[in-house]
């Protein structure tokens, strides 16, 4: 019997025959199985670009050759600022395949933030759509590390600019060889990075290796393809992302689409009527977007009487609300939630109905589609208390979602302390508080900073807010935890009443106790009468959310 | 700009947060999503065993605890000799999860071969079904490395045996703790091994690491689940292997089934009527087997008038013949071929119809289902000439199938020369000669040792044999390549004529030339008249195949 660490007989060293997990390998089937499959791009000005997977592969080689000629090599960072285009998809493959890092710049950040991220990422080359030239002109003097700018003219004549351009994307590709000598390398090589912005501090860099991207694609493909019917992806789908490709690698789905050989439609800049026209003309059957986009699409489709059936749409970015879900179902869309964060690959749960599940009612079905979802294949998805013990999977006990999976971010770029906090105890901490049902369905109830820990129970501030808001006479409510010598914390409710309605603390308390009696609320969640206070207004953040930090500080005096 | 090998900034070292690909992780969803899913076993004597995934996980812990008490540890080899049972499935997980190697003993080999493999594998513990005790008793004195034998009594009283038994499987589990402390370790650790027998020499040991098994499961799941309809697997399937679990990890599908949370039915020893009864009573919808088993099942079902619809069955082991395929389709089975070898994980191709394919005729559909298949996701599946250049994908140019994939065997156990030959040029050589169509469909036409290389073309000996056999008056034909000063090799046909029929070399040659004129055969494939010789009989091997080696040697005089 032998020791594990030293026995070459049972632990093999990766050899010449090993097969590292590289982004290039997501392409291997493309040429043998689907060489004639289509990729299309709907530019805002130049009409439709349409080419085959075979041509796509050639252009990836040309892109790498062109970037190599501009000085990019293994280890370089290449930044992209573009709308959703075939060019972006080419960069998703070509930049990592040459061993460089694709930095997907969030073009919605402020110029100061973009400046910070371009410098922090050590970007050497920036590929920039004509629309974002003015932004770069503004910060260009503060980008000492950027050696080259490449224009994406998008079919238009090159605009006047003070930026020193190294060339135009299409012209550079046309002059470059498709036969770039892509080689194998360590699968832990960084393939892509981007920045996540919190409420405080500088944006934090998140990166993914080739191995992360490939394993995310395989587990996501397995999970999305495996349902018998409904909430699924299959080989005959036509895919169109409606999540910007700078956002968490558009959730990794473009890699899944190419792996499966799907016709892929890149819609350019998002214009609802154009998106719907593209969906119809290209036969799109699978997409993903944020709730706001879905809302706009439904409204536009309603105005023009368009049929949206045979369209499966994953909703991410923020929670899918029941009313929006119902409207989408009415329009014929098979809509369902996905869950993840910039740090998690990102997809770690999908709100697919459980195998064989027959929801008891339309409300139950909507609740399942709007829930956080069920864990993706191989994702070790735990709901734990403060001692990292699993809470019961009974749909009632709350805990923090902590994760292990083969594709989670290992660290924030250059921020060891934040990285350590992210991975306390060997699991990635999402800071989301949730419950899990017996069938693995997860529902987020709060953020950890807002949950109230009282008498050994975790109380969702959002849940109490929702119930208080239902009390007649209440216009708005915010609940936070306040320190309590006996219970650790206790909930405190700030209530704005409706003018002309009689509502008082005792009345609110009684309504909450009714919910306790009905087994719909923990008794620990009911604030004492003196912790239900009436205020003229609730403080809000710049994006309209309740500013709980401000509420907490106001209590400190 | 930086060098790839040394830059910690872009190549991350696997850290505490890394997630090695381990067999244990194929189980992570089982408990959160499918704790109540069923595993059933139909023993030959004790009736049906039925338990949940939750119980399965507990028994895996008990198995590891029991094996640990018997001395098994990280690096040990544990051999199993059993029919297809829940015990075998427990060993598929429990043995690798403790860092030991599962050795699946081929109980159909001769006692001398089993002796060789038990010693060569350095097996320390053997778990043995009562049916195989006599076999072990016979060789026991020659197994110095085996320290423990564990009986699998299969619900019967322990039989009399001269083997020194360490205990009975169920009794050992009942006394052991389910809380075995499974830990993470290097994903390149050997998880399983078995032996492949060629026509010459000792059996060769083939092993797979945890990483291999996990990646095979993910790519197979992706490929099997992704069709829109037909030839697919989904989350609501009920799975029953009908390939012995000692055979290439039953093609890796049991791992896929547990990953997807499928109800899994283990049928014990194969008895056609029992298999069909189990299929009906347990609602089995997905299986795999060799053609011989399919033939027996169809015959039994035909005799008893059973309906076999809603059953998808992959055929492997040897080629699916059109007549058998047609009979299976008539019985309602969605039957299709899988391709792989002991050395390839094994599945590298599946005969799924291409996306959107509508075969022009029943014959065309049967041909597609009987073909070698289309490459599995991420399998770099090439057809190459002797200089390793890809042949055109036109369905006509022949070459050897060579492979790269994330789960191929890296070496034969203790056989460096055979391993180097297997991996000549950095690709695994299958020694199968095939053609590939424009849609990636592969069809094997010959084995490399039988293909005839003439005038720069590769001619399939099987193809010529088939065409000669169609000539009226020909009873049988064998074709081999013979040396030729000008062409390298030329085909030579050995023909057995039917008594009372007039057939001569010129007539056979003319029929072949007709096929050349009809563009159905290369002109290089037609033997000269003096290379068509009539013989009284064709030499055969012990299993009834044409003995081409003998034919070649007979020409040498």
Short mmCIF file of C-alpha atoms in Angstrom, two decimals, chain A residues 308-467:
data_model
loop_
_atom_site.label_atom_id
_atom_site.label_comp_id
_atom_site.label_asym_id
_atom_site.label_seq_id
_atom_site.Cartn_x
_atom_site.Cartn_y
_atom_site.Cartn_z
CA UNK A 308 -43.24 34.90 -29.50
CA UNK A 309 -43.89 31.18 -29.12
CA UNK A 310 -41.11 28.60 -29.47
CA UNK A 311 -38.67 30.92 -27.73
CA UNK A 312 -36.85 29.81 -24.61
CA UNK A 313 -35.41 32.74 -22.65
CA UNK A 314 -33.25 32.62 -19.52
CA UNK A 315 -33.58 35.65 -17.27
CA UNK A 316 -30.59 36.79 -15.25
CA UNK A 317 -29.02 39.95 -13.86
CA UNK A 318 -31.86 40.62 -11.47
CA UNK A 319 -34.87 38.70 -10.19
CA UNK A 320 -37.66 37.75 -12.56
CA UNK A 321 -40.88 39.08 -11.05
CA UNK A 322 -44.09 37.02 -11.20
CA UNK A 323 -46.01 39.61 -13.21
CA UNK A 324 -43.33 39.78 -15.90
CA UNK A 325 -43.04 35.99 -15.92
CA UNK A 326 -46.80 35.70 -16.39
CA UNK A 327 -46.76 38.20 -19.26
CA UNK A 328 -43.93 36.29 -20.96
CA UNK A 329 -45.76 32.98 -20.57
CA UNK A 330 -48.88 34.59 -22.04
CA UNK A 331 -46.80 35.65 -25.04
CA UNK A 332 -45.73 32.04 -25.52
CA UNK A 333 -42.18 32.36 -24.15
CA UNK A 334 -40.73 29.46 -22.13
CA UNK A 335 -39.13 31.84 -19.63
CA UNK A 336 -37.03 30.80 -16.62
CA UNK A 337 -34.46 32.25 -14.24
CA UNK A 338 -30.74 31.66 -14.11
CA UNK A 339 -28.58 32.44 -11.11
CA UNK A 340 -24.95 33.32 -10.74
CA UNK A 341 -22.55 36.17 -10.11
CA UNK A 342 -19.56 37.64 -11.89
CA UNK A 343 -17.41 35.50 -9.61
CA UNK A 344 -19.17 32.20 -10.29
CA UNK A 345 -18.51 31.47 -13.92
CA UNK A 346 -21.36 32.51 -13.79
CA UNK A 347 -24.24 30.01 -14.07
CA UNK A 348 -24.66 27.88 -10.94
CA UNK A 349 -28.45 27.39 -10.91
CA UNK A 350 -31.28 27.31 -13.46
CA UNK A 351 -35.00 27.48 -12.69
CA UNK A 352 -35.87 24.39 -14.72
CA UNK A 353 -38.93 22.54 -13.46
CA UNK A 354 -37.88 19.40 -11.58
CA UNK A 355 -38.04 16.19 -13.68
CA UNK A 356 -41.64 15.07 -13.91
CA UNK A 357 -42.86 18.09 -11.93
CA UNK A 358 -46.41 19.12 -12.63
CA UNK A 359 -46.99 22.43 -10.85
CA UNK A 360 -50.29 22.43 -8.97
CA UNK A 361 -51.31 25.81 -10.34
CA UNK A 362 -50.25 28.57 -12.65
CA UNK A 363 -49.09 30.49 -9.59
CA UNK A 364 -46.92 27.55 -8.51
CA UNK A 365 -45.44 27.27 -11.98
CA UNK A 366 -44.67 30.99 -12.06
CA UNK A 367 -43.09 30.76 -8.60
CA UNK A 368 -40.85 27.93 -9.81
CA UNK A 369 -39.78 29.80 -12.94
CA UNK A 370 -39.06 32.95 -10.90
CA UNK A 371 -37.14 31.07 -8.20
CA UNK A 372 -33.37 31.09 -8.03
CA UNK A 373 -33.37 27.61 -9.55
CA UNK A 374 -31.84 24.18 -9.15
CA UNK A 375 -28.06 23.64 -9.02
CA UNK A 376 -26.22 23.04 -12.29
CA UNK A 377 -24.43 19.71 -12.79
CA UNK A 378 -21.41 19.22 -10.49
CA UNK A 379 -22.05 22.45 -8.57
CA UNK A 380 -21.65 21.81 -4.84
CA UNK A 381 -24.41 24.23 -3.85
CA UNK A 382 -24.84 24.53 -0.11
CA UNK A 383 -27.03 26.65 2.15
CA UNK A 384 -25.21 27.04 5.43
CA UNK A 385 -25.45 28.75 8.78
CA UNK A 386 -22.70 30.86 10.30
CA UNK A 387 -20.79 27.74 11.39
CA UNK A 388 -20.88 26.41 7.79
CA UNK A 389 -23.36 23.67 8.76
CA UNK A 390 -25.95 22.78 6.12
CA UNK A 391 -29.46 23.94 6.98
CA UNK A 392 -32.33 21.49 6.38
CA UNK A 393 -33.64 21.35 2.81
CA UNK A 394 -37.20 22.07 3.84
CA UNK A 395 -37.88 25.31 1.99
CA UNK A 396 -37.97 27.21 5.30
CA UNK A 397 -34.55 27.22 6.96
CA UNK A 398 -32.44 30.11 5.73
CA UNK A 399 -28.70 30.22 5.22
CA UNK A 400 -26.05 31.69 2.98
CA UNK A 401 -25.45 30.17 -0.44
CA UNK A 402 -21.84 28.95 -0.56
CA UNK A 403 -20.39 27.17 -3.57
CA UNK A 404 -17.75 24.94 -5.01
CA UNK A 405 -17.74 24.25 -8.73
CA UNK A 406 -15.07 23.55 -11.35
CA UNK A 407 -15.27 27.07 -12.74
CA UNK A 408 -15.44 29.63 -9.93
CA UNK A 409 -13.15 32.65 -9.81
CA UNK A 410 -10.19 31.84 -7.61
CA UNK A 411 -9.27 35.41 -6.73
CA UNK A 412 -9.91 39.07 -7.44
CA UNK A 413 -7.16 40.59 -9.54
CA UNK A 414 -4.54 41.98 -7.14
CA UNK A 415 -6.84 41.98 -4.10
CA UNK A 416 -5.74 39.18 -1.75
CA UNK A 417 -7.86 40.30 1.21
CA UNK A 418 -11.10 40.46 -0.76
CA UNK A 419 -10.20 37.10 -2.29
CA UNK A 420 -9.71 35.51 1.10
CA UNK A 421 -13.04 36.82 2.33
CA UNK A 422 -14.70 35.51 -0.84
CA UNK A 423 -13.35 32.01 -0.12
CA UNK A 424 -13.63 31.85 3.69
CA UNK A 425 -13.76 28.21 4.77
CA UNK A 426 -12.95 26.85 1.31
CA UNK A 427 -16.31 27.77 -0.24
CA UNK A 428 -17.16 30.80 -2.34
CA UNK A 429 -19.48 33.04 -0.34
CA UNK A 430 -22.26 34.57 -2.43
CA UNK A 431 -23.67 36.70 0.42
CA UNK A 432 -27.11 35.64 -0.77
CA UNK A 433 -29.46 34.21 1.85
CA UNK A 434 -31.71 31.45 0.57
CA UNK A 435 -33.82 28.40 1.33
CA UNK A 436 -33.65 25.05 -0.49
CA UNK A 437 -36.56 22.66 -0.97
CA UNK A 438 -36.46 18.87 -0.87
CA UNK A 439 -36.17 18.77 -4.69
CA UNK A 440 -33.15 21.10 -4.71
CA UNK A 441 -35.09 24.20 -5.71
CA UNK A 442 -33.44 27.28 -4.27
CA UNK A 443 -35.10 30.59 -3.48
CA UNK A 444 -33.09 33.64 -2.44
CA UNK A 445 -34.74 35.58 0.35
CA UNK A 446 -32.24 38.30 1.14
CA UNK A 447 -28.70 39.59 0.93
CA UNK A 448 -26.52 38.62 3.89
CA UNK A 449 -25.91 42.21 4.91
CA UNK A 450 -29.66 42.74 5.22
CA UNK A 451 -30.68 39.49 6.90
CA UNK A 452 -31.56 39.73 10.58
CA UNK A 453 -30.00 37.18 12.92
CA UNK A 454 -32.25 36.85 15.92
CA UNK A 455 -32.54 34.12 18.53
CA UNK A 456 -30.54 31.66 16.40
CA UNK A 457 -32.87 32.18 13.40
CA UNK A 458 -32.21 34.12 10.24
CA UNK A 459 -35.05 36.42 9.29
CA UNK A 460 -35.33 37.83 5.79
CA UNK A 461 -35.74 41.58 5.91
CA UNK A 462 -37.31 41.41 2.43
CA UNK A 463 -39.94 38.94 3.58
CA UNK A 464 -41.02 41.14 6.49
CA UNK A 465 -41.02 44.21 4.28
CA UNK A 466 -43.29 42.45 1.81
CA UNK A 467 -45.77 41.42 4.50
#
